[in-house]
XYZ file of C-alpha atoms in Angstrom:
595
model
C -0.020 -0.072 -0.061
C 1.557 3.232 -0.956
C 1.484 6.662 0.914
C -1.514 8.076 -1.182
C -3.809 4.798 -0.418
C -2.770 5.150 3.063
C -3.845 8.930 3.589
C -7.149 8.179 1.602
C -8.014 5.573 3.882
C -7.001 7.648 6.761
C -9.123 10.450 5.576
C -12.429 8.479 6.028
C -14.590 9.054 8.851
C -15.623 6.165 11.041
C -19.457 5.421 10.229
C -21.667 6.039 13.155
C -22.757 2.120 13.298
C -18.995 0.999 13.376
C -18.583 3.808 16.385
C -21.378 2.166 18.265
C -20.204 -1.133 17.524
C -16.547 -0.420 18.932
C -18.176 1.544 21.868
C -19.919 -1.756 22.786
C -17.021 -3.874 22.601
C -15.095 -1.320 24.794
C -17.799 -1.470 27.425
C -17.065 -5.321 27.619
C -13.648 -4.589 29.020
C -15.154 -2.709 31.827
C -17.365 -5.694 32.878
C -14.520 -7.470 34.508
C -14.596 -4.386 37.162
C -18.424 -3.478 37.171
C -18.326 -3.585 41.100
C -16.197 -0.949 41.040
C -17.611 0.924 38.233
C -20.980 0.205 40.113
C -19.951 1.938 43.389
C -18.564 4.937 41.593
C -22.033 5.537 39.709
C -23.702 5.508 43.292
C -21.211 7.956 44.307
C -21.805 10.134 41.562
C -25.460 9.863 42.054
C -25.633 10.949 45.742
C -23.327 13.891 44.741
C -25.768 14.944 42.142
C -28.636 14.799 44.800
C -26.463 16.942 47.039
C -25.996 19.563 44.161
C -29.742 19.666 43.749
C -30.303 20.088 47.746
C -27.770 22.738 48.680
C -29.316 25.332 46.254
C -32.622 24.588 47.370
C -31.293 24.943 51.198
C -29.811 28.355 50.389
C -33.198 29.266 48.469
C -35.187 28.506 51.686
C -32.740 30.102 54.052
C -32.865 33.413 51.769
C -36.691 33.566 51.184
C -37.856 32.559 54.890
C -34.955 34.294 57.105
C -32.876 36.831 55.207
C -35.976 38.586 53.295
C -38.327 38.566 56.348
C -35.157 39.562 58.728
C -35.865 36.836 61.153
C -32.520 35.335 61.092
C -30.689 35.319 64.279
C -27.087 34.218 64.873
C -28.134 30.700 65.641
C -29.963 30.244 62.459
C -27.291 31.905 60.422
C -24.650 29.346 62.263
C -26.909 26.514 61.679
C -27.637 27.111 57.946
C -24.159 27.711 57.417
C -23.354 24.433 59.184
C -25.957 22.434 57.343
C -24.419 24.145 54.058
C -20.594 23.203 55.046
C -21.453 19.748 55.997
C -23.270 19.101 52.859
C -20.257 20.534 50.653
C -17.778 18.499 52.746
C -19.895 15.342 52.234
C -19.828 16.056 48.522
C -16.084 16.596 48.426
C -15.415 13.293 50.266
C -17.653 11.314 48.028
C -16.376 13.048 44.739
C -12.928 11.975 45.731
C -14.061 8.555 46.356
C -15.745 7.793 43.490
C -13.127 9.452 41.157
C -10.604 7.621 42.685
C -12.494 4.232 42.643
C -13.312 4.879 38.965
C -9.814 5.888 37.945
C -8.277 2.999 39.575
C -10.751 0.609 37.790
C -10.029 2.435 34.574
C -6.197 1.589 34.859
C -6.668 -2.095 35.850
C -8.892 -2.509 32.671
C -6.371 -0.424 30.434
C -3.879 -3.106 31.818
C -5.944 -6.048 31.196
C -6.115 -4.797 27.449
C -2.528 -4.435 27.090
C -1.893 -8.163 28.432
C -4.374 -9.207 25.906
C -2.667 -7.706 23.116
C 0.769 -8.625 24.354
C -0.535 -12.315 24.562
C -2.265 -12.081 21.136
C 0.987 -10.757 19.418
C 2.972 -13.722 20.636
C 0.502 -15.940 19.120
C 0.823 -14.516 15.773
C 2.787 -16.247 12.859
C 5.893 -15.026 11.323
C 3.755 -13.988 8.247
C 2.030 -11.201 10.398
C 5.565 -9.823 11.369
C 6.548 -10.009 8.114
C 3.882 -7.904 6.828
C 3.712 -5.267 9.729
C 6.165 -3.176 10.887
C 7.213 -3.464 14.586
C 6.710 0.137 15.157
C 2.915 0.041 14.461
C 2.546 -2.910 16.491
C 4.582 -0.928 19.362
C 2.254 2.093 18.818
C -0.960 0.049 19.435
C 0.282 -1.820 22.530
C 1.573 1.448 24.239
C -0.027 4.673 22.842
C -3.388 3.298 21.803
C -4.141 1.382 25.040
C -2.824 4.392 27.101
C -5.857 6.384 25.235
C -8.262 3.935 26.780
C -7.651 5.327 30.091
C -9.095 8.651 29.112
C -11.655 7.025 27.246
C -13.243 5.166 30.179
C -13.126 8.456 31.981
C -15.721 9.447 29.256
C -18.039 7.331 30.664
C -17.869 8.758 34.203
C -18.174 12.019 32.955
C -21.131 11.019 30.697
C -23.136 9.296 33.612
C -22.234 12.017 36.027
C -23.046 14.610 33.556
C -26.566 12.913 32.771
C -27.291 12.539 36.269
C -26.342 15.830 37.371
C -28.389 17.458 34.341
C -31.412 15.281 35.129
C -31.251 16.270 39.098
C -30.894 20.039 38.067
C -33.932 19.711 35.566
C -35.883 17.890 38.110
C -35.298 20.575 40.803
C -35.929 23.312 38.197
C -39.540 21.923 37.243
C -41.024 22.663 40.814
C -39.539 26.195 40.741
C -40.715 27.252 37.449
C -41.925 24.983 34.496
C -41.711 27.733 31.822
C -38.233 28.680 32.702
C -37.105 24.984 32.728
C -38.566 24.345 29.621
C -36.566 27.300 28.246
C -33.402 25.908 29.314
C -34.510 22.429 28.232
C -34.956 23.725 24.545
C -31.091 24.425 23.915
C -30.505 20.218 24.304
C -31.617 19.657 20.586
C -28.832 22.269 19.494
C -26.185 20.385 21.640
C -27.283 17.082 20.078
C -26.692 18.163 16.623
C -23.360 19.413 17.700
C -22.352 16.204 19.399
C -23.380 14.489 16.179
C -21.763 16.561 13.602
C -18.496 16.670 15.860
C -18.550 12.774 15.902
C -18.902 12.677 12.291
C -16.401 15.384 11.284
C -13.550 14.639 13.633
C -13.464 10.791 13.502
C -11.318 11.081 10.471
C -9.111 13.442 11.971
C -8.189 11.364 14.783
C -8.084 8.318 12.613
C -5.350 10.229 10.847
C -3.671 11.579 14.088
C -3.478 8.060 15.278
C -1.993 6.405 12.222
C 0.620 9.258 11.693
C 1.700 8.646 15.329
C 1.973 5.088 14.325
C 4.116 5.848 11.394
C 6.259 8.068 13.651
C 6.799 5.005 15.581
C 7.708 2.769 12.868
C 10.213 5.371 11.619
C 11.904 5.796 14.818
C 12.114 1.938 15.501
C 13.682 1.509 11.942
C 16.124 4.466 12.733
C 17.247 2.953 15.739
C 17.590 -0.589 14.545
C 19.620 0.708 11.483
C 21.706 3.420 13.344
C 24.979 1.704 12.185
C 24.044 1.505 8.753
C 22.577 4.984 8.748
C 25.819 6.334 10.194
C 27.940 4.179 7.737
C 26.393 5.559 4.600
C 25.792 9.035 5.843
C 21.860 8.800 5.650
C 21.385 11.134 8.597
C 20.092 14.112 6.543
C 17.723 12.188 4.484
C 16.339 10.236 7.766
C 16.113 13.774 9.184
C 14.135 15.014 6.353
C 11.701 12.002 6.050
C 11.020 12.405 9.870
C 10.709 15.977 9.721
C 7.962 15.548 7.132
C 6.032 13.039 9.192
C 6.340 15.050 12.173
C 5.026 18.229 10.519
C 2.065 16.170 9.036
C 1.477 15.394 12.561
C 1.573 18.727 13.833
C -0.857 19.974 11.034
C -3.459 17.086 11.876
C -3.045 18.047 15.517
C -3.600 21.828 14.738
C -6.738 21.005 12.690
C -7.969 18.878 15.863
C -7.367 21.748 18.110
C -9.043 24.182 16.046
C -12.083 21.865 15.637
C -12.273 21.338 19.566
C -11.540 25.102 20.275
C -14.698 25.867 18.164
C -17.197 23.215 18.946
C -16.577 22.080 22.633
C -16.355 24.397 25.603
C -16.844 27.976 23.857
C -20.192 26.672 22.066
C -21.169 25.210 25.549
C -20.631 28.498 27.190
C -22.722 30.296 24.593
C -25.564 27.926 25.074
C -25.356 28.460 28.995
C -25.368 32.458 28.155
C -28.110 32.458 26.107
C -30.285 30.020 28.178
C -29.386 32.070 31.748
C -30.186 35.389 29.723
C -33.193 34.246 28.373
C -34.439 32.642 31.680
C -33.505 36.145 33.535
C -35.512 38.241 30.732
C -38.327 35.735 31.507
C -38.229 36.525 35.147
C -37.564 40.199 34.807
C -40.156 40.748 31.997
C -41.944 44.193 32.521
C -45.450 42.567 31.935
C -45.007 40.075 34.747
C -47.863 40.799 37.626
C -45.935 38.130 40.214
C -43.260 39.264 42.331
C -40.381 36.709 41.773
C -38.042 36.279 45.093
C -34.621 36.852 45.107
C -33.932 33.320 46.412
C -35.716 31.967 43.689
C -33.604 33.277 40.970
C -30.803 32.429 43.018
C -31.516 28.742 43.096
C -32.674 28.900 39.382
C -29.366 30.305 38.279
C -27.610 27.721 40.261
C -29.614 24.930 38.670
C -28.845 26.424 35.172
C -25.221 26.409 36.030
C -25.429 22.874 37.385
C -27.524 21.759 34.254
C -24.509 23.256 31.729
C -21.473 22.546 33.873
C -21.688 18.633 33.292
C -22.629 19.487 29.729
C -19.758 21.411 29.213
C -17.507 18.600 30.529
C -19.169 16.141 28.426
C -18.762 18.259 25.172
C -14.967 18.369 26.449
C -14.596 14.599 26.893
C -15.831 14.016 23.102
C -11.925 14.716 22.502
C -11.363 11.587 24.547
C -14.369 9.578 23.174
C -13.206 10.192 19.446
C -9.444 9.587 20.294
C -10.652 6.228 22.243
C -13.086 5.341 19.275
C -10.045 5.655 16.775
C -7.692 3.840 19.087
C -10.359 0.917 19.994
C -10.444 0.429 16.196
C -6.920 -0.013 15.954
C -6.621 -2.252 18.886
C -9.546 -4.620 17.820
C -7.674 -4.831 14.412
C -5.002 -6.778 16.473
C -7.315 -8.584 18.906
C -9.339 -9.860 15.576
C -6.396 -10.705 13.692
C -6.366 -14.401 12.625
C -2.889 -14.660 11.235
C -1.831 -17.002 14.083
C 1.147 -19.534 13.976
C 0.345 -23.010 12.310
C -2.032 -25.193 14.441
C -1.225 -28.381 15.991
C -3.674 -31.204 16.515
C -2.011 -31.763 19.852
C -2.132 -35.510 19.928
C -0.447 -36.357 23.384
C 0.959 -39.788 22.127
C 3.131 -38.165 19.618
C 6.536 -37.759 20.939
C 9.966 -37.356 19.370
C 12.336 -40.371 20.803
C 14.615 -41.039 17.799
C 14.761 -38.119 15.626
C 13.976 -39.217 12.101
C 13.024 -36.589 9.753
C 11.005 -37.156 6.550
C 9.913 -34.654 4.034
C 7.344 -36.279 1.600
C 6.454 -34.191 -1.694
C 6.380 -31.099 0.247
C 5.324 -27.794 -1.665
C 5.512 -24.287 0.167
C 4.304 -20.863 -0.620
C 4.251 -17.937 1.732
C 1.552 -15.933 0.150
C -0.657 -18.845 -1.236
C 0.143 -18.269 -4.761
C 3.903 -18.452 -5.434
C 5.329 -21.617 -4.627
C 9.056 -21.429 -2.975
C 9.807 -25.244 -2.389
C 8.565 -27.475 -4.849
C 8.099 -31.339 -4.299
C 10.757 -31.736 -1.680
C 11.633 -35.268 -0.918
C 14.561 -36.610 1.646
C 14.907 -38.683 4.714
C 17.286 -38.314 7.558
C 17.688 -41.241 9.729
C 17.976 -40.630 13.435
C 21.605 -39.253 14.558
C 22.480 -38.069 10.901
C 23.342 -34.891 9.706
C 21.766 -33.241 6.580
C 23.810 -30.383 5.095
C 21.722 -27.961 2.866
C 23.164 -26.087 0.252
C 22.160 -23.339 -2.318
C 22.469 -20.104 -3.205
C 20.542 -17.019 -2.145
C 16.717 -17.432 -2.585
C 16.950 -21.167 -3.424
C 14.552 -22.171 -0.660
C 17.000 -22.987 2.238
C 15.663 -20.968 4.938
C 12.321 -21.662 3.845
C 12.700 -25.451 4.240
C 13.910 -24.463 7.947
C 10.582 -22.394 8.701
C 8.566 -25.456 7.564
C 10.838 -27.553 9.515
C 10.042 -25.341 12.743
C 6.372 -24.782 12.189
C 6.704 -21.219 11.782
C 4.846 -21.601 8.315
C 2.246 -23.940 7.175
C 2.929 -25.767 4.195
C 0.558 -26.440 1.477
C 1.289 -29.694 -0.116
C 2.905 -33.051 1.264
C 3.806 -34.254 4.353
C 6.587 -33.727 6.952
C 7.158 -36.868 9.242
C 9.190 -36.821 12.604
C 9.447 -40.552 14.041
C 6.611 -41.446 11.716
C 3.993 -38.851 13.072
C 2.834 -36.043 10.998
C 4.491 -32.818 12.300
C 1.253 -31.138 12.747
C 0.281 -34.042 15.547
C 2.866 -32.994 17.858
C 2.050 -30.631 20.950
C 3.808 -27.311 20.445
C 5.589 -27.733 23.596
C 6.839 -31.354 22.338
C 8.173 -29.510 19.141
C 9.758 -26.752 20.721
C 11.364 -28.844 23.560
C 13.022 -31.268 21.147
C 13.649 -29.041 18.220
C 16.816 -26.558 18.772
C 17.114 -23.733 16.483
C 20.513 -21.665 16.056
C 20.047 -18.649 13.620
C 22.410 -16.625 11.641
C 21.771 -13.481 13.795
C 21.325 -14.353 17.277
C 19.399 -12.059 19.430
C 20.438 -11.404 23.240
C 18.259 -10.213 25.953
C 18.949 -7.483 28.566
C 20.318 -9.393 31.527
C 23.384 -11.561 31.794
C 25.295 -14.345 30.331
C 23.633 -17.168 32.481
C 20.085 -15.819 31.793
C 20.497 -15.471 28.216
C 21.613 -19.167 27.740
C 18.873 -20.514 30.159
C 16.295 -18.094 29.123
C 14.867 -17.463 32.377
C 14.217 -21.264 32.592
C 14.449 -21.785 36.594
C 14.612 -25.776 35.942
C 18.105 -25.121 34.036
C 20.826 -25.125 36.689
C 23.985 -22.956 36.486
C 25.984 -26.028 36.060
C 24.084 -27.176 32.890
C 24.376 -23.648 31.710
C 28.409 -23.761 32.145
C 28.353 -27.291 30.628
C 26.740 -26.202 27.663
C 29.176 -23.312 27.109
C 32.034 -25.591 27.474
C 30.586 -27.746 24.761
C 30.598 -24.797 22.063
C 33.755 -23.419 23.440
C 32.096 -20.261 24.836
C 33.487 -20.818 28.374
C 36.817 -19.395 26.855
C 35.701 -15.969 26.502
C 33.071 -16.124 29.230
C 35.463 -16.732 31.989
C 37.609 -13.768 31.018
C 34.943 -11.347 31.504
C 33.903 -9.401 34.945
C 31.280 -11.674 36.741
C 31.821 -14.354 34.318
C 28.135 -15.791 33.734
C 26.859 -13.068 35.543
C 28.561 -10.249 33.313
C 25.920 -7.857 32.313
C 24.390 -8.056 28.855
C 22.821 -5.090 27.188
C 19.852 -5.552 24.846
C 20.790 -7.026 21.599
C 24.423 -7.942 23.147
C 25.957 -5.221 21.232
C 28.920 -5.687 23.692
C 30.091 -8.779 22.380
C 31.348 -9.749 18.879
C 29.214 -11.724 16.496
C 30.898 -14.747 17.090
C 30.870 -14.371 20.861
C 26.859 -13.678 20.572
C 26.472 -16.837 18.144
C 28.682 -19.200 20.722
C 25.983 -17.948 23.373
C 23.365 -18.998 20.856
C 24.756 -22.361 20.595
C 24.990 -22.781 24.360
C 21.332 -21.399 24.544
C 20.164 -24.292 22.107
C 22.327 -27.000 23.575
C 21.412 -26.540 27.303
C 17.778 -27.825 26.482
C 19.245 -30.956 24.978
C 17.365 -31.008 21.862
C 16.700 -34.495 19.804
C 16.889 -32.619 16.690
C 19.353 -29.556 16.022
C 18.595 -27.034 13.369
C 21.443 -24.542 12.060
C 20.497 -21.866 9.781
C 23.951 -20.655 8.548
C 25.027 -20.542 12.230
C 28.757 -20.146 11.409
C 28.548 -17.622 8.939
C 29.336 -14.716 11.115
C 31.982 -16.384 13.012
C 35.649 -15.782 12.277
C 37.926 -18.489 11.015
C 39.577 -19.019 14.263
C 36.241 -18.949 16.410
C 34.984 -21.591 13.719
C 37.808 -23.707 14.257
C 37.225 -23.700 17.997
C 33.322 -24.726 18.029
C 33.548 -27.501 15.116
C 35.129 -30.026 17.516
C 32.330 -29.010 20.010
C 29.824 -29.408 16.959
C 30.920 -32.803 16.245
C 30.250 -33.854 19.695
C 27.045 -32.175 19.909
C 25.539 -33.865 16.814
C 26.352 -37.390 18.560
C 22.820 -38.788 19.356
C 20.962 -35.750 17.583
C 19.642 -35.534 14.296
C 20.915 -32.240 12.575
C 19.737 -30.037 9.726
C 22.597 -27.659 8.741
C 22.206 -24.721 6.312
C 25.806 -24.063 5.082
C 27.276 -21.175 3.718
C 30.759 -22.561 4.017
C 30.818 -25.922 2.544
C 33.562 -27.027 4.469
C 31.535 -27.121 7.491
C 29.048 -29.904 6.362
C 31.896 -31.720 4.695
C 31.341 -34.664 7.180
C 27.507 -34.637 6.800
C 25.920 -38.136 6.240
C 23.754 -36.452 3.456
C 23.981 -33.129 1.330
C 21.102 -31.792 -0.397
C 21.519 -28.913 -3.105
C 18.533 -26.563 -3.586
C 17.978 -24.591 -6.584
C 14.834 -22.198 -7.273
C 12.880 -24.262 -4.673
C 13.613 -27.725 -5.961
C 16.301 -30.426 -4.979
C 18.747 -30.513 -7.852
C 21.438 -32.634 -6.175
C 21.722 -35.259 -3.329
C 24.367 -37.235 -1.762
C 27.682 -37.156 0.464
C 30.528 -34.439 0.244
C 32.640 -36.887 -2.113
C 29.649 -38.291 -4.131
C 28.439 -34.443 -5.004
C 32.060 -33.443 -5.726
C 32.648 -36.493 -8.096
C 29.288 -35.539 -9.901
C 31.065 -32.386 -10.976
C 27.696 -30.455 -10.987
C 26.330 -27.685 -9.286
C 27.776 -28.663 -5.711
C 31.220 -29.067 -7.542
C 31.121 -25.629 -8.677
C 30.071 -23.948 -5.195
C 32.863 -25.892 -3.600
C 35.452 -25.269 -6.187
C 34.656 -21.294 -5.966
C 34.756 -21.327 -2.340
C 38.511 -23.203 -2.421
C 39.545 -20.638 -5.071
C 38.482 -17.724 -2.779
C 40.618 -18.986 0.042
């Protein structure tokens, strides 16, 4: 999708029906905390009733004591005490329900974030191939953070409706006509709400998508900083980020202009017009009935109590629209079905021997263009299969199928006679060990990176695995040794050292099948020599699939297959393939000449 298509989608308003649907789904997140929300609503109702009674009490005091000049000091003190106690009770209740509501909102937001995080970890590799990491990060962090403000809208609306209702109920006995004058402004308010919701949803949508784009660019820049600096791309990256950031600022400015015009100022205008109309009605020259000052004071208070929550509700529309857009983006992840391949989870399917069979396997990433075509081979338990081919020949795709990162379309993959789809996922992950060309190291220490926080793996087992792959030679020279600090990515270590730790990480779990995806490609010749003997020992009793960039590393393999354009074009041992003087022979000869 190009930028113009993206902008076209962003500029579309979210239809009202879809907004209602998103709103209902958002409510379901709050049901887990319905007790807390219920208590908050009851507290808000009591506060609304107090707001209705206090002006009525002042009206009574003014009309029956001040106007008649019968108020003694005891009466004045008593009236002040009652009003003060009412105000104190209102303040305490208001603090309590706002605190409980906010706490419940934060817990609900945390729950959504956990659901998103768990959901992301269920997705298959195809999803991450198609979705930028920055976009996912933005939805899990920024969009979920918006929900806290969004749920405050419910509190504002509930409190606002209760306050407006109690204020109107208090108005009616005071003066019906004046009450209807105030009520006449509501249709105008509803129209403004509808217009705002329809117009601003596309602005908030564009704002959220641009924020996601900023996170994507930032993430990409940080991950590729070495390349950016090496090729002097700083100015280009800065220009691209400045443009995206400028577009985001322009969108935000349009939102501010819209909010500044349609929200509080417009509500204040409605309040002023209503109050002026009411005062004109009470002071109309043709009126024959005297209007007491206390009644006017009380009615003015009710009008204020009617419009203040309305103003708060109008202001909360910004959070509502932002939350609707954020909710749409969150539900896009929660509704995503691009999961990792499903397993039938047969409890009797166990990997004991490690025999691997590919029978007429064909595979495509997009379901249209085949990458692997009719792949057939068998690896006996304990044997090593070398996989050779040029870039794009299908080597990594074969490993992706083997590790169940992607679903294959045709044929069968068998391990110990069982279809690979029948194994429980835990059995596959426990018995299949994978070492990638580019290992990733987590923040922590050496030991935690080898055991990956598995409490069942002891430090002695960690050290034994490191010794097997010769990693202990450099680890023992580090300050703290196995407790030496590791920053994210392990950038303080060389490529070879990170790879050795990756070897130890895989082998400490004692897998039955070892999968090496060009695992020695980034290791220097000296380091490679150190681990070759260790690898030979490790392969004993294990079935090994090894993608090899350096053909010398698989010269002792029991069997080698050569891939070209997703097909096996040659198969045999190192000596047999050299004797054929074919594709493998040409690759091997070129590498020997390069030395």
